[in-house]
Coordinates of C-alpha atoms in Angstrom, one line a residue:
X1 CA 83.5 5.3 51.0
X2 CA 81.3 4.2 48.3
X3 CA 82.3 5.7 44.4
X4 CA 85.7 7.2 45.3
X5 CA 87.0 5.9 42.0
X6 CA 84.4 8.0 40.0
X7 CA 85.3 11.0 41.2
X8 CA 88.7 13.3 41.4
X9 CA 91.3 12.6 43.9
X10 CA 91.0 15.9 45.3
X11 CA 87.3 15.4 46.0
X12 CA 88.4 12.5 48.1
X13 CA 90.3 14.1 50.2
X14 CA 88.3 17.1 50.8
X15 CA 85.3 14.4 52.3
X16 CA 88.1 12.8 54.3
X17 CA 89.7 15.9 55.6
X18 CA 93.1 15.0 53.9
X19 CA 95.7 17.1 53.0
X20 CA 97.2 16.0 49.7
X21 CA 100.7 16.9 50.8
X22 CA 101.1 17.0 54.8
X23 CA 98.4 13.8 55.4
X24 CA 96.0 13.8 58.3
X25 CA 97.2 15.5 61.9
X26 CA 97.8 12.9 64.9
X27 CA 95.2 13.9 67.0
X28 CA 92.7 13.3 63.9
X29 CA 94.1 9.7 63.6
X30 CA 94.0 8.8 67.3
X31 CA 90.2 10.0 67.0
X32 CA 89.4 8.0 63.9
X33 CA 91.1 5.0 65.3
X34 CA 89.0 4.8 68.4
X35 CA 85.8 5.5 66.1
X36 CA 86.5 2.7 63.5
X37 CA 88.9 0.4 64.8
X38 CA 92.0 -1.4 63.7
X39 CA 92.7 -1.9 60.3
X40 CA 92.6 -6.1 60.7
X41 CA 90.4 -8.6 58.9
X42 CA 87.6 -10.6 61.0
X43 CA 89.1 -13.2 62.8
X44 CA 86.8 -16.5 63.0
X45 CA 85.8 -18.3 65.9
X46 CA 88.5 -20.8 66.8
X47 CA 87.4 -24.5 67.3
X48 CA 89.1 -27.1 69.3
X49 CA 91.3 -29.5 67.2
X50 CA 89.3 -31.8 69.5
X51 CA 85.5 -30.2 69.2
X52 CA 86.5 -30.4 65.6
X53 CA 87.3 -34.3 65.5
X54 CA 84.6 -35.2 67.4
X55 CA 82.2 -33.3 65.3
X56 CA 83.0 -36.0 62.2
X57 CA 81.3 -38.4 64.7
X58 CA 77.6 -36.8 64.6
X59 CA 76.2 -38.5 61.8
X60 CA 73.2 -41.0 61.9
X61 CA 74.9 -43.5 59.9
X62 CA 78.0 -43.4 62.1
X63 CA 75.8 -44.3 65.4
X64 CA 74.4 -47.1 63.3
X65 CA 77.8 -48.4 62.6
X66 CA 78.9 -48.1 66.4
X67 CA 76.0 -50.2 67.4
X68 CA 76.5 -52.7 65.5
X69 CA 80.4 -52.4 66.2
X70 CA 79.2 -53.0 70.3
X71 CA 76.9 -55.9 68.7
X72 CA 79.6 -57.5 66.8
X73 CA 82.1 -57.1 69.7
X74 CA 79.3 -59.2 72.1
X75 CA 79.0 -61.8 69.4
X76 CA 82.8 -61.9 69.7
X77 CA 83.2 -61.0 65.5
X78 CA 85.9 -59.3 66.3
X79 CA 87.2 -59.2 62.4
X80 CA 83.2 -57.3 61.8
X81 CA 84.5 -54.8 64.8
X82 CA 87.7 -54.3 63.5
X83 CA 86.4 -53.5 59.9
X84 CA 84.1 -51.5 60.7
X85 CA 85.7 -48.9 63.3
X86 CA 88.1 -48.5 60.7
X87 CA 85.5 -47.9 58.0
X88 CA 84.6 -45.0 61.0
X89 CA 88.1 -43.3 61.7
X90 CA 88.9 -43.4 58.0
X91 CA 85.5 -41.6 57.7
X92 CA 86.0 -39.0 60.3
X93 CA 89.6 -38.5 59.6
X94 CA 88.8 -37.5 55.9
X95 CA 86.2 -34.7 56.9
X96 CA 88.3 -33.9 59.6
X97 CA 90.9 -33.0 57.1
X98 CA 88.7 -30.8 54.4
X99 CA 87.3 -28.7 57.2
X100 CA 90.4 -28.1 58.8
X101 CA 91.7 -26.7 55.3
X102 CA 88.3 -24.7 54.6
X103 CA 89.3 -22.8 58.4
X104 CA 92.5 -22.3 56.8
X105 CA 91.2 -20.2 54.3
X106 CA 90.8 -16.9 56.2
X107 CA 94.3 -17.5 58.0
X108 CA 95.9 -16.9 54.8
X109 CA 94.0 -14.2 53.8
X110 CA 94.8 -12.6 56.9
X111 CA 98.7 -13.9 56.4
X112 CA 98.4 -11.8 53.2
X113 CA 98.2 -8.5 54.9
X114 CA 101.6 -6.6 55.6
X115 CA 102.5 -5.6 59.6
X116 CA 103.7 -1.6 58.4
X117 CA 103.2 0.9 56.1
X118 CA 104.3 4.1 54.8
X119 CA 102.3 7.0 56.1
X120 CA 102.7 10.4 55.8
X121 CA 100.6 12.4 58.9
X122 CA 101.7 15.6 59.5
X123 CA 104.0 16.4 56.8
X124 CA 106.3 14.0 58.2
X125 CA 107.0 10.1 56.7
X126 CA 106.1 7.5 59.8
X127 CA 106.4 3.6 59.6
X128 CA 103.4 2.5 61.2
X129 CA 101.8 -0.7 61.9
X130 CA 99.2 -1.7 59.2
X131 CA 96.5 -2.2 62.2
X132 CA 97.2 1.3 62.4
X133 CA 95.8 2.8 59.2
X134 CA 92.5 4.7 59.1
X135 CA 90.2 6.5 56.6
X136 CA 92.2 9.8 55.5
X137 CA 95.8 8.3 55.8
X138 CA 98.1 9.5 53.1
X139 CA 99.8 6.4 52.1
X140 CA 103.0 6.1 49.6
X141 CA 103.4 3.1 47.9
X142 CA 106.9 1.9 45.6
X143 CA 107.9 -1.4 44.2
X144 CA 108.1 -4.8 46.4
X145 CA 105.0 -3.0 48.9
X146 CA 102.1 -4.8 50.0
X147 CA 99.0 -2.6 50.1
X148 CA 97.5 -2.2 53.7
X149 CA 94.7 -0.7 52.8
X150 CA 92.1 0.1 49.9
X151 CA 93.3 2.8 48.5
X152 CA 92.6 5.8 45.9
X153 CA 95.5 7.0 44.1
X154 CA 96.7 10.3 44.6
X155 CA 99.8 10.0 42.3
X156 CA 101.4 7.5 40.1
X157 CA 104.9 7.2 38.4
X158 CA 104.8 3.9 36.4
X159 CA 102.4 2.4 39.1
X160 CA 101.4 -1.0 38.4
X161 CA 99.9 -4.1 40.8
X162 CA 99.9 -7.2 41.0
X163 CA 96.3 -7.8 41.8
X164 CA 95.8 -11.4 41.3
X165 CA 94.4 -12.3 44.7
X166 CA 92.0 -10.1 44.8
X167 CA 90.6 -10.2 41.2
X168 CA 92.4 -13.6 40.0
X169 CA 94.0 -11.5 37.0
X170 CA 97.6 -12.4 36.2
X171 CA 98.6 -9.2 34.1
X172 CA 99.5 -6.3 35.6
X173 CA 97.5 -3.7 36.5
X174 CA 98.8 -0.3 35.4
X175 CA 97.6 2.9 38.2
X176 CA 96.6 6.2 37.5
X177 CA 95.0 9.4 39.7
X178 CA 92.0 9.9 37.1
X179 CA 88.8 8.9 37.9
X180 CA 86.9 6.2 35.9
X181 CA 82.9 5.6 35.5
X182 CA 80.9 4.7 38.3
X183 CA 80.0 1.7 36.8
X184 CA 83.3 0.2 36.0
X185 CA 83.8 -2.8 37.6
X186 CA 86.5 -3.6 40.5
X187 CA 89.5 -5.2 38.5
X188 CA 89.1 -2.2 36.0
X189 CA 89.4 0.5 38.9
X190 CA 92.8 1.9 38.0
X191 CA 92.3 4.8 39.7
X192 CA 92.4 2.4 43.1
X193 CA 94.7 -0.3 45.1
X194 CA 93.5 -2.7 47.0
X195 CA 94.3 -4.0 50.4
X196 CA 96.8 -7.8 50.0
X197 CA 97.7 -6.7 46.7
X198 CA 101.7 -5.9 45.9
X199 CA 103.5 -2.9 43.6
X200 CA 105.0 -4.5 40.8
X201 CA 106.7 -1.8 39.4
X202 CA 106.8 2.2 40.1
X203 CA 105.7 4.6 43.1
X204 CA 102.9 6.7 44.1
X205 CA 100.4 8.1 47.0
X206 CA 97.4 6.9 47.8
X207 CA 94.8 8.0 50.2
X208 CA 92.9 5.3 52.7
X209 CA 89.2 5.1 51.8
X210 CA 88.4 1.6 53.7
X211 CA 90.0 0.0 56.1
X212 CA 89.9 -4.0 58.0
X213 CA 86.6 -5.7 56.9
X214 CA 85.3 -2.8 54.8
X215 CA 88.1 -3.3 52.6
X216 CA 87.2 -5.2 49.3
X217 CA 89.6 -8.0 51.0
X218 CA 88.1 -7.8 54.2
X219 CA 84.2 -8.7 52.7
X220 CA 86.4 -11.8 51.6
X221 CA 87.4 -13.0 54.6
X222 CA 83.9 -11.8 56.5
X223 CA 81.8 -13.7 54.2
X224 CA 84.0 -16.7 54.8
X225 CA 83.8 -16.5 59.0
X226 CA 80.1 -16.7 58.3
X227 CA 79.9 -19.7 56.3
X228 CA 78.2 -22.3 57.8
X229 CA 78.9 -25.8 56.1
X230 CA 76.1 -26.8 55.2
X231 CA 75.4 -31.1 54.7
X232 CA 75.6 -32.4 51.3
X233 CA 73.2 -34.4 49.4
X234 CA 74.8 -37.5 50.1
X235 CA 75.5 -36.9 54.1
X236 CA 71.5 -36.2 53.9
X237 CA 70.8 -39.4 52.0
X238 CA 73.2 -41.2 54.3
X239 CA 71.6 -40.2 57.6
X240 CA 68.1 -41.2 56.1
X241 CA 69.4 -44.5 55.5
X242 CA 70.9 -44.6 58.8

C-alpha cells in the first residue's frame, strides 16, 4: 500500500479488512496467501562455482595471453609459460573472488529475515512462519523481535527500532500510531517498521501493509538480483588492446 504512514491507523485497517483487535480470519489469510504469495525476498539465479570460474576466463586479453602461453610452450620457454599462466590464474582468481562476494549480498539480506512471527488472526495469538505473513496480518512486536514485515503501527509502548540496515541510521528510532506527512521521507516514518529491522526497546502492534519483495527490504534485494555487472573502463581498454 502506498501512503499508509499519512493516514490514521484505523484507515489502514479498514482498506485491509483488519480488525484492530481480533486480526484477520483464517480463511481470509489462506485466500490472500494464494493471491500474493509468500512473504520471502527474490531469490537470485544460482550460478555454478564452476560457470562462475570459467567466466574470469572470457576476456580478450586473456586469449592473447594463452596463445602466446601455447607459443612459448612450442619454443620450449617454459619460464615465459610458467609466468604467464600464473599472471592468468592470479587474474581469474581475483575476480572470481569479488563476484562471489557481490552474490553474497542478497544471501544476507535474505539471512536478515526472521523464520516466525507473532500474529494475532482470529482473536487468538499464533506463531507462524514469517513466509507466512500477508497484507492485513495483525502483528505484535516487543523487545529482541525482528520485523517480518513492513509494518504500520497500531500501538506503541516505548517502541523503538533499530533501523540501521535499512536506512544506515545508528540512533534509535522511537515508534508511534500517528500518522506523519505524505512527504516525509522513509527513515522519518515513525508511524512504520520495516521488514529486517529489530525492537530495541518496548512493545506494540502493527498491521502488515507489504509483504516479500514489495517490502522496502525486498526492493533491496530485487534490485540487486537484477544487477548485471557491467565491464569497467579498464576491462574495456584491456580487451581493445588485446
Amino acid at each position: 500500500m502506498e501512503q499508509t504512514h499519512a493516514i490514521t491507523f484505523s484507515a489502514v485497517a479498514a482498506s485491509l479488512g483488519t480488525d484492530i483487535e481480533h486480526g484477520l480470519s483464517d480463511a481470509v489469510a489462506k485466500r490472500r496467501f494464494a493471491e500474493y504469495g509468500a512473504n520471502e525476498l527474490p531469490a537470485g539465479k544460482r550460478v555454478s562455482l564452476l560457470l562462475l570460474f570459467l567466466k574470469q576466463f572470457h576476456s580478450g586479453l586473456i586469449y592473447i595471453l594463452l596463445v602466446a602461453a601455447g607459443i612459448s610452450a612450442v619454443a620450449g620457454e617454459w619460464d615465459d609459460v610458467s609466468g604467464i599462466v600464473l599472471a592468468v590464474i592470479f587474474s581469474s582468481v581475483v575476480g572470481f573472488v569479488q563476484e562471489r562476494r557481490a552474490e553474497g549480498a542478497l544471501g544476507r539480506l535474505r539471512e536478515m529475515v526472521v523464520q516466525e512471527a507473532a500474529v494475532i488472526r482470529e482473536g487468538r495469538v499464533h506463531r507462524l512462519p514469517a513466509r507466512e505473513l500477508v497484507s492485513g496480518d495483525l502483528v505484535l512486536l516487543s523487545e529482541g523481535d525482528r520485523v517480518t514485515a513492513d509494518l504500520r503501527i497500531v500501538e506503541s509502548r516505548g517502541l523503538a527500532m533499530n533501523e540501521a540496515a535499512l536506512t544506515g541510521e545508528s540512533s534509535n528510532a522511537k515508534k508511534s500510531a500517528e500518522p506523519v506527512g505524505s512527504e516525509t521521507l522513509l527513515p522519518d516514518r515513525s508511524c512504520m517498521a520495516w521488514m529486517g529491522t529489530t525492537v530495541v526497546s518496548g512493545e506494540g502492534r502493527g498491521i502488515v501493509v507489504e509483504t516479500g519483495a514489495r517490502t522496502a527490504f525486498g526492493k533491496i534485494a530485487a534490485s540487486l538480483v537484477s544487477i548485471r555487472r557491467g565491464r569497467t573502463p579498464l576491462e574495456e581498454r584491456l580487451d581493445k588492446l588485446g
